[in-house]
Amino acid sequence: MVVTTNAIVLSKIRYRDNDLIVKCYTKQFGVLSFLLRGVLKSKKGLTKTAYFQLLSQLQLVIDYNPNRSLHTIKESRINHLYSSLHSNILKSSIVMFLSEVLTNTLKEEEQNETLFSYLETTLLWLDSNSECSNFHLLFVLNLTKYLGFYPERIHLEHDYFNLQDGKFESNLQGIYAISGENIILLKQFLGIKFDELSNIKISSKQRQSFLNVLLLYYELHMGDFKKLKSLQVLNQVFS
């Protein structure tokens, strides 16, 4: 079945000598993997691979077969040409980190247009805004809405947040409760818009600590969430 769908590139790996396997989050089918045969063999093919940079937004004409694990791309074109996402070192480190987060968390081959729209619009925001040091924190926190474990926004007056239960509590319970600076930051980030990120002033040490809390939150709610290889690079760039 030949279908046209918008897609966001999550990852790519070399396969054999001249092929690539590209994983995308598609608007119509969720996560799909594609085999690009021979694209590393010729100049024309190498030009085509430039389309498949991490988190690129594409329109694909695909040969879709629900019984296959690898699908074929018949045509591809860029939907949104980024101006800075892959050339700015700060943004490119965020892109590498977020692509790994998304590869780790998005598994389903099913349509979710609301999630696709979230990814599409937030990446365009990142591309067009210069202040991005806290972008990945809000992106990762908001992503939990679509994954099913966004923090409960009741009892915000409480001094503790239970990462395991995803709710605020008045007393320290269990080993996965946060307080202090991290809970202050969590309350600041809950419910804000990306345009308000510049109002949050934090140090690189605070940023790293809060990000570690968010990643632990993912680990507790997603049993197969892996340690991120790109985290060290991200922390170095923003230190």
CSV table of N, CA and C in Angstrom, one decimal, residues 72-176:
chain,number,residue,atom,x,y,z
A,72,THR,N,9.6,0.6,2.9
A,72,THR,CA,10.4,1.3,1.8
A,72,THR,C,9.9,2.7,1.5
A,73,ILE,N,10.9,3.6,1.4
A,73,ILE,CA,10.5,5.0,1.0
A,73,ILE,C,10.6,5.1,-0.5
A,74,LYS,N,9.6,5.5,-1.1
A,74,LYS,CA,9.6,5.8,-2.6
A,74,LYS,C,10.0,7.2,-2.9
A,75,GLU,N,9.5,8.2,-2.1
A,75,GLU,CA,9.9,9.6,-2.3
A,75,GLU,C,10.0,10.2,-1.0
A,76,SER,N,10.9,11.2,-0.9
A,76,SER,CA,11.0,12.0,0.3
A,76,SER,C,11.3,13.5,0.0
A,77,ARG,N,10.8,14.3,0.8
A,77,ARG,CA,11.1,15.8,0.7
A,77,ARG,C,11.0,16.4,2.1
A,78,ILE,N,11.7,17.5,2.2
A,78,ILE,CA,11.8,18.2,3.5
A,78,ILE,C,10.5,19.0,3.7
A,79,ASN,N,9.8,18.8,4.8
A,79,ASN,CA,8.6,19.6,5.1
A,79,ASN,C,8.9,20.9,5.7
A,80,HIS,N,9.9,21.0,6.6
A,80,HIS,CA,10.3,22.2,7.2
A,80,HIS,C,11.8,22.3,7.2
A,81,LEU,N,12.3,23.3,6.5
A,81,LEU,CA,13.8,23.4,6.4
A,81,LEU,C,14.3,24.2,7.6
A,82,TYR,N,14.9,23.6,8.6
A,82,TYR,CA,15.4,24.3,9.8
A,82,TYR,C,16.5,25.3,9.4
A,83,SER,N,16.5,26.4,10.2
A,83,SER,CA,17.5,27.4,10.0
A,83,SER,C,18.7,27.3,10.9
A,84,SER,N,18.5,26.6,12.1
A,84,SER,CA,19.6,26.6,13.1
A,84,SER,C,19.7,25.3,13.9
A,85,LEU,N,18.7,24.4,13.7
A,85,LEU,CA,18.6,23.2,14.6
A,85,LEU,C,19.9,22.3,14.5
A,86,HIS,N,20.4,22.2,13.3
A,86,HIS,CA,21.6,21.3,13.1
A,86,HIS,C,22.9,22.1,12.9
A,87,SER,N,22.9,23.4,12.9
A,87,SER,CA,24.1,24.2,12.8
A,87,SER,C,24.5,24.9,14.1
A,88,ASN,N,23.6,25.1,15.0
A,88,ASN,CA,23.9,25.7,16.2
A,88,ASN,C,24.3,24.6,17.2
A,89,ILE,N,25.5,24.8,17.8
A,89,ILE,CA,26.0,23.7,18.7
A,89,ILE,C,25.2,23.4,19.9
A,90,LEU,N,24.6,24.4,20.5
A,90,LEU,CA,23.7,24.2,21.6
A,90,LEU,C,22.4,23.4,21.2
A,91,LYS,N,21.9,23.9,20.1
A,91,LYS,CA,20.6,23.2,19.6
A,91,LYS,C,20.9,21.8,19.1
A,92,SER,N,22.0,21.6,18.4
A,92,SER,CA,22.3,20.3,17.9
A,92,SER,C,22.6,19.3,19.0
A,93,SER,N,23.1,19.8,20.1
A,93,SER,CA,23.3,18.8,21.3
A,93,SER,C,21.9,18.5,21.9
A,94,ILE,N,21.0,19.5,21.9
A,94,ILE,CA,19.6,19.2,22.3
A,94,ILE,C,19.0,18.2,21.4
A,95,VAL,N,19.1,18.4,20.1
A,95,VAL,CA,18.6,17.5,19.1
A,95,VAL,C,19.1,16.0,19.3
A,96,MET,N,20.4,15.9,19.5
A,96,MET,CA,20.9,14.6,19.8
A,96,MET,C,20.3,13.9,21.0
A,97,PHE,N,20.2,14.7,22.1
A,97,PHE,CA,19.6,14.2,23.3
A,97,PHE,C,18.1,13.8,23.1
A,98,LEU,N,17.4,14.7,22.6
A,98,LEU,CA,15.9,14.5,22.4
A,98,LEU,C,15.6,13.3,21.5
A,99,SER,N,16.4,13.2,20.4
A,99,SER,CA,16.2,12.1,19.5
A,99,SER,C,16.4,10.7,20.3
A,100,GLU,N,17.4,10.7,21.2
A,100,GLU,CA,17.6,9.5,22.0
A,100,GLU,C,16.5,9.3,22.9
A,101,VAL,N,16.0,10.3,23.6
A,101,VAL,CA,14.8,10.2,24.5
A,101,VAL,C,13.6,9.6,23.7
A,102,LEU,N,13.4,10.2,22.5
A,102,LEU,CA,12.2,9.8,21.7
A,102,LEU,C,12.3,8.4,21.2
A,103,THR,N,13.5,8.0,20.8
A,103,THR,CA,13.8,6.6,20.3
A,103,THR,C,13.6,5.6,21.5
A,104,ASN,N,13.9,6.1,22.7
A,104,ASN,CA,13.7,5.2,23.9
A,104,ASN,C,12.3,5.1,24.3
A,105,THR,N,11.5,6.1,24.0
A,105,THR,CA,10.1,6.1,24.6
A,105,THR,C,9.0,5.8,23.6
A,106,LEU,N,9.2,6.2,22.3
A,106,LEU,CA,8.2,6.0,21.3
A,106,LEU,C,8.4,4.6,20.6
A,107,LYS,N,7.5,3.7,20.9
A,107,LYS,CA,7.6,2.3,20.4
A,107,LYS,C,6.4,1.9,19.5
A,108,GLU,N,5.3,2.5,19.7
A,108,GLU,CA,4.0,2.0,19.1
A,108,GLU,C,3.9,2.3,17.6
A,109,GLU,N,3.4,1.4,16.9
A,109,GLU,CA,3.0,1.6,15.5
A,109,GLU,C,1.5,1.9,15.5
A,110,GLU,N,1.2,3.1,16.0
A,110,GLU,CA,-0.2,3.5,15.9
A,110,GLU,C,-0.3,5.0,15.8
A,111,GLN,N,-1.3,5.5,15.3
A,111,GLN,CA,-1.5,6.9,15.0
A,111,GLN,C,-1.7,7.7,16.3
A,112,ASN,N,-1.0,8.8,16.5
A,112,ASN,CA,-1.2,9.7,17.6
A,112,ASN,C,-1.0,11.1,17.1
A,113,GLU,N,-2.0,11.7,16.4
A,113,GLU,CA,-1.8,13.0,15.8
A,113,GLU,C,-1.5,14.1,16.8
A,114,THR,N,-2.0,14.0,18.0
A,114,THR,CA,-1.8,15.0,19.1
A,114,THR,C,-0.3,15.0,19.5
A,115,LEU,N,0.3,13.9,19.6
A,115,LEU,CA,1.7,13.8,20.0
A,115,LEU,C,2.6,14.2,18.8
A,116,PHE,N,2.2,13.9,17.6
A,116,PHE,CA,2.9,14.3,16.4
A,116,PHE,C,2.9,15.8,16.3
A,117,SER,N,1.8,16.4,16.6
A,117,SER,CA,1.7,17.9,16.5
A,117,SER,C,2.6,18.5,17.6
A,118,TYR,N,2.6,17.9,18.8
A,118,TYR,CA,3.5,18.4,19.8
A,118,TYR,C,4.9,18.4,19.4
A,119,LEU,N,5.4,17.3,18.8
A,119,LEU,CA,6.8,17.2,18.4
A,119,LEU,C,7.1,18.3,17.3
A,120,GLU,N,6.1,18.3,16.3
A,120,GLU,CA,6.3,19.2,15.2
A,120,GLU,C,6.4,20.7,15.6
A,121,THR,N,5.5,21.1,16.5
A,121,THR,CA,5.5,22.6,16.8
A,121,THR,C,6.6,22.9,17.8
A,122,THR,N,6.9,22.1,18.7
A,122,THR,CA,8.0,22.4,19.6
A,122,THR,C,9.4,22.4,18.9
A,123,LEU,N,9.6,21.6,18.0
A,123,LEU,CA,10.9,21.6,17.2
A,123,LEU,C,11.0,22.9,16.4
A,124,LEU,N,9.9,23.3,15.8
A,124,LEU,CA,9.9,24.6,15.1
A,124,LEU,C,10.1,25.7,16.0
A,125,TRP,N,9.6,25.7,17.2
A,125,TRP,CA,9.9,26.7,18.2
A,125,TRP,C,11.4,26.8,18.6
A,126,LEU,N,12.0,25.6,18.8
A,126,LEU,CA,13.4,25.5,19.1
A,126,LEU,C,14.2,26.1,18.0
A,127,ASP,N,13.8,25.8,16.8
A,127,ASP,CA,14.6,26.3,15.6
A,127,ASP,C,14.6,27.8,15.5
A,128,SER,N,13.5,28.4,15.9
A,128,SER,CA,13.3,29.8,15.6
A,128,SER,C,13.6,30.7,16.8
A,129,ASN,N,13.9,30.1,18.0
A,129,ASN,CA,14.2,30.9,19.2
A,129,ASN,C,15.7,30.7,19.6
A,130,SER,N,16.3,31.8,20.0
A,130,SER,CA,17.7,31.8,20.4
A,130,SER,C,17.9,31.3,21.8
A,131,GLU,N,17.0,31.6,22.7
A,131,GLU,CA,17.2,31.2,24.1
A,131,GLU,C,16.7,29.8,24.3
A,132,CYS,N,17.6,28.8,24.4
A,132,CYS,CA,17.1,27.4,24.4
A,132,CYS,C,17.7,26.5,25.6
A,133,SER,N,18.4,27.2,26.5
A,133,SER,CA,19.1,26.4,27.6
A,133,SER,C,18.2,25.6,28.4
A,134,ASN,N,16.9,25.9,28.5
A,134,ASN,CA,16.0,25.2,29.4
A,134,ASN,C,14.9,24.4,28.5
A,135,PHE,N,15.1,24.5,27.2
A,135,PHE,CA,14.1,23.9,26.3
A,135,PHE,C,13.9,22.4,26.6
A,136,HIS,N,15.0,21.7,26.7
A,136,HIS,CA,14.9,20.2,26.8
A,136,HIS,C,14.2,19.8,28.1
A,137,LEU,N,14.3,20.6,29.2
A,137,LEU,CA,13.7,20.3,30.4
A,137,LEU,C,12.2,20.3,30.3
A,138,LEU,N,11.6,21.4,29.7
A,138,LEU,CA,10.2,21.5,29.5
A,138,LEU,C,9.7,20.5,28.5
A,139,PHE,N,10.5,20.2,27.4
A,139,PHE,CA,10.1,19.3,26.4
A,139,PHE,C,9.9,17.9,27.0
A,140,VAL,N,10.9,17.5,27.8
A,140,VAL,CA,10.9,16.1,28.4
A,140,VAL,C,9.7,16.0,29.4
A,141,LEU,N,9.5,17.1,30.2
A,141,LEU,CA,8.4,17.1,31.2
A,141,LEU,C,7.1,17.0,30.5
A,142,ASN,N,6.9,17.8,29.5
A,142,ASN,CA,5.6,17.8,28.8
A,142,ASN,C,5.4,16.5,28.0
A,143,LEU,N,6.4,15.9,27.6
A,143,LEU,CA,6.3,14.6,26.8
A,143,LEU,C,5.6,13.6,27.7
A,144,THR,N,5.7,13.7,29.0
A,144,THR,CA,5.1,12.7,29.9
A,144,THR,C,3.5,12.7,29.8
A,145,LYS,N,3.0,13.9,29.3
A,145,LYS,CA,1.5,14.0,29.1
A,145,LYS,C,1.1,12.9,28.1
A,146,TYR,N,1.9,12.7,27.0
A,146,TYR,CA,1.5,11.8,25.9
A,146,TYR,C,1.9,10.4,26.2
A,147,LEU,N,2.8,10.2,27.2
A,147,LEU,CA,3.2,8.9,27.6
A,147,LEU,C,2.4,8.3,28.8
A,148,GLY,N,1.6,9.2,29.4
A,148,GLY,CA,0.7,8.7,30.4
A,148,GLY,C,1.1,8.9,31.9
A,149,PHE,N,2.2,9.7,32.1
A,149,PHE,CA,2.6,9.8,33.5
A,149,PHE,C,3.0,11.3,33.9
A,150,TYR,N,2.2,12.2,33.3
A,150,TYR,CA,2.4,13.6,33.7
A,150,TYR,C,2.1,13.8,35.2
A,151,PRO,N,2.9,14.6,35.9
A,151,PRO,CA,2.7,14.8,37.3
A,151,PRO,C,1.3,15.4,37.6
A,152,GLU,N,0.7,14.9,38.7
A,152,GLU,CA,-0.6,15.4,39.2
A,152,GLU,C,-0.4,16.8,39.6
A,153,ARG,N,-1.2,17.8,39.2
A,153,ARG,CA,-1.0,19.2,39.5
A,153,ARG,C,-2.0,19.6,40.7
A,154,ILE,N,-2.2,18.7,41.6
A,154,ILE,CA,-2.9,19.1,42.8
A,154,ILE,C,-2.0,19.1,44.0
A,155,HIS,N,-2.4,19.8,45.0
A,155,HIS,CA,-1.5,19.9,46.2
A,155,HIS,C,-0.1,20.5,45.9
A,156,LEU,N,-0.1,21.5,45.1
A,156,LEU,CA,1.2,22.1,44.8
A,156,LEU,C,1.8,22.8,46.0
A,157,GLU,N,1.1,23.0,47.0
A,157,GLU,CA,1.6,23.6,48.2
A,157,GLU,C,2.5,22.7,49.0
A,158,HIS,N,2.4,21.4,48.7
A,158,HIS,CA,3.2,20.4,49.5
A,158,HIS,C,4.7,20.5,49.2
A,159,ASP,N,5.5,20.0,50.1
A,159,ASP,CA,6.9,20.2,50.1
A,159,ASP,C,7.7,19.0,49.4
A,160,TYR,N,7.0,18.0,49.1
A,160,TYR,CA,7.6,16.8,48.5
A,160,TYR,C,6.9,16.3,47.2
A,161,PHE,N,7.6,15.8,46.3
A,161,PHE,CA,7.0,15.2,45.1
A,161,PHE,C,7.5,13.7,45.0
A,162,ASN,N,6.6,12.8,45.0
A,162,ASN,CA,6.8,11.4,44.9
A,162,ASN,C,7.0,11.0,43.5
A,163,LEU,N,8.2,10.7,43.0
A,163,LEU,CA,8.5,10.4,41.6
A,163,LEU,C,7.8,9.1,41.2
A,164,GLN,N,7.7,8.1,42.2
A,164,GLN,CA,7.1,6.8,41.8
A,164,GLN,C,5.6,6.9,41.6
A,165,ASP,N,4.9,7.8,42.4
A,165,ASP,CA,3.5,7.9,42.3
A,165,ASP,C,3.1,9.1,41.5
A,166,GLY,N,4.0,10.0,41.1
A,166,GLY,CA,3.7,11.1,40.3
A,166,GLY,C,2.8,12.2,40.9
A,167,LYS,N,3.0,12.4,42.3
A,167,LYS,CA,2.1,13.3,42.9
A,167,LYS,C,2.8,14.0,44.1
A,168,PHE,N,2.3,15.2,44.4
A,168,PHE,CA,2.9,16.0,45.5
A,168,PHE,C,2.3,15.5,46.9
A,169,GLU,N,3.2,15.5,47.9
A,169,GLU,CA,2.8,14.9,49.2
A,169,GLU,C,3.3,15.9,50.3
A,170,SER,N,2.6,15.8,51.4
A,170,SER,CA,3.0,16.7,52.6
A,170,SER,C,4.1,16.1,53.4
A,171,ASN,N,4.3,14.8,53.3
A,171,ASN,CA,5.4,14.1,54.1
A,171,ASN,C,6.3,13.3,53.2
A,172,LEU,N,7.5,13.2,53.7
A,172,LEU,CA,8.5,12.4,52.9
A,172,LEU,C,8.2,10.9,53.0
A,173,GLN,N,7.9,10.3,51.8
A,173,GLN,CA,7.5,8.9,51.8
A,173,GLN,C,8.3,8.2,50.7
A,174,GLY,N,8.9,7.1,51.1
A,174,GLY,CA,9.6,6.3,50.1
A,174,GLY,C,11.0,6.9,49.7
A,175,ILE,N,11.7,6.2,48.9
A,175,ILE,CA,13.1,6.6,48.5
A,175,ILE,C,13.1,7.5,47.3
A,176,TYR,N,12.0,7.7,46.6
A,176,TYR,CA,11.9,8.4,45.4
A,176,TYR,C,11.2,9.7,45.5
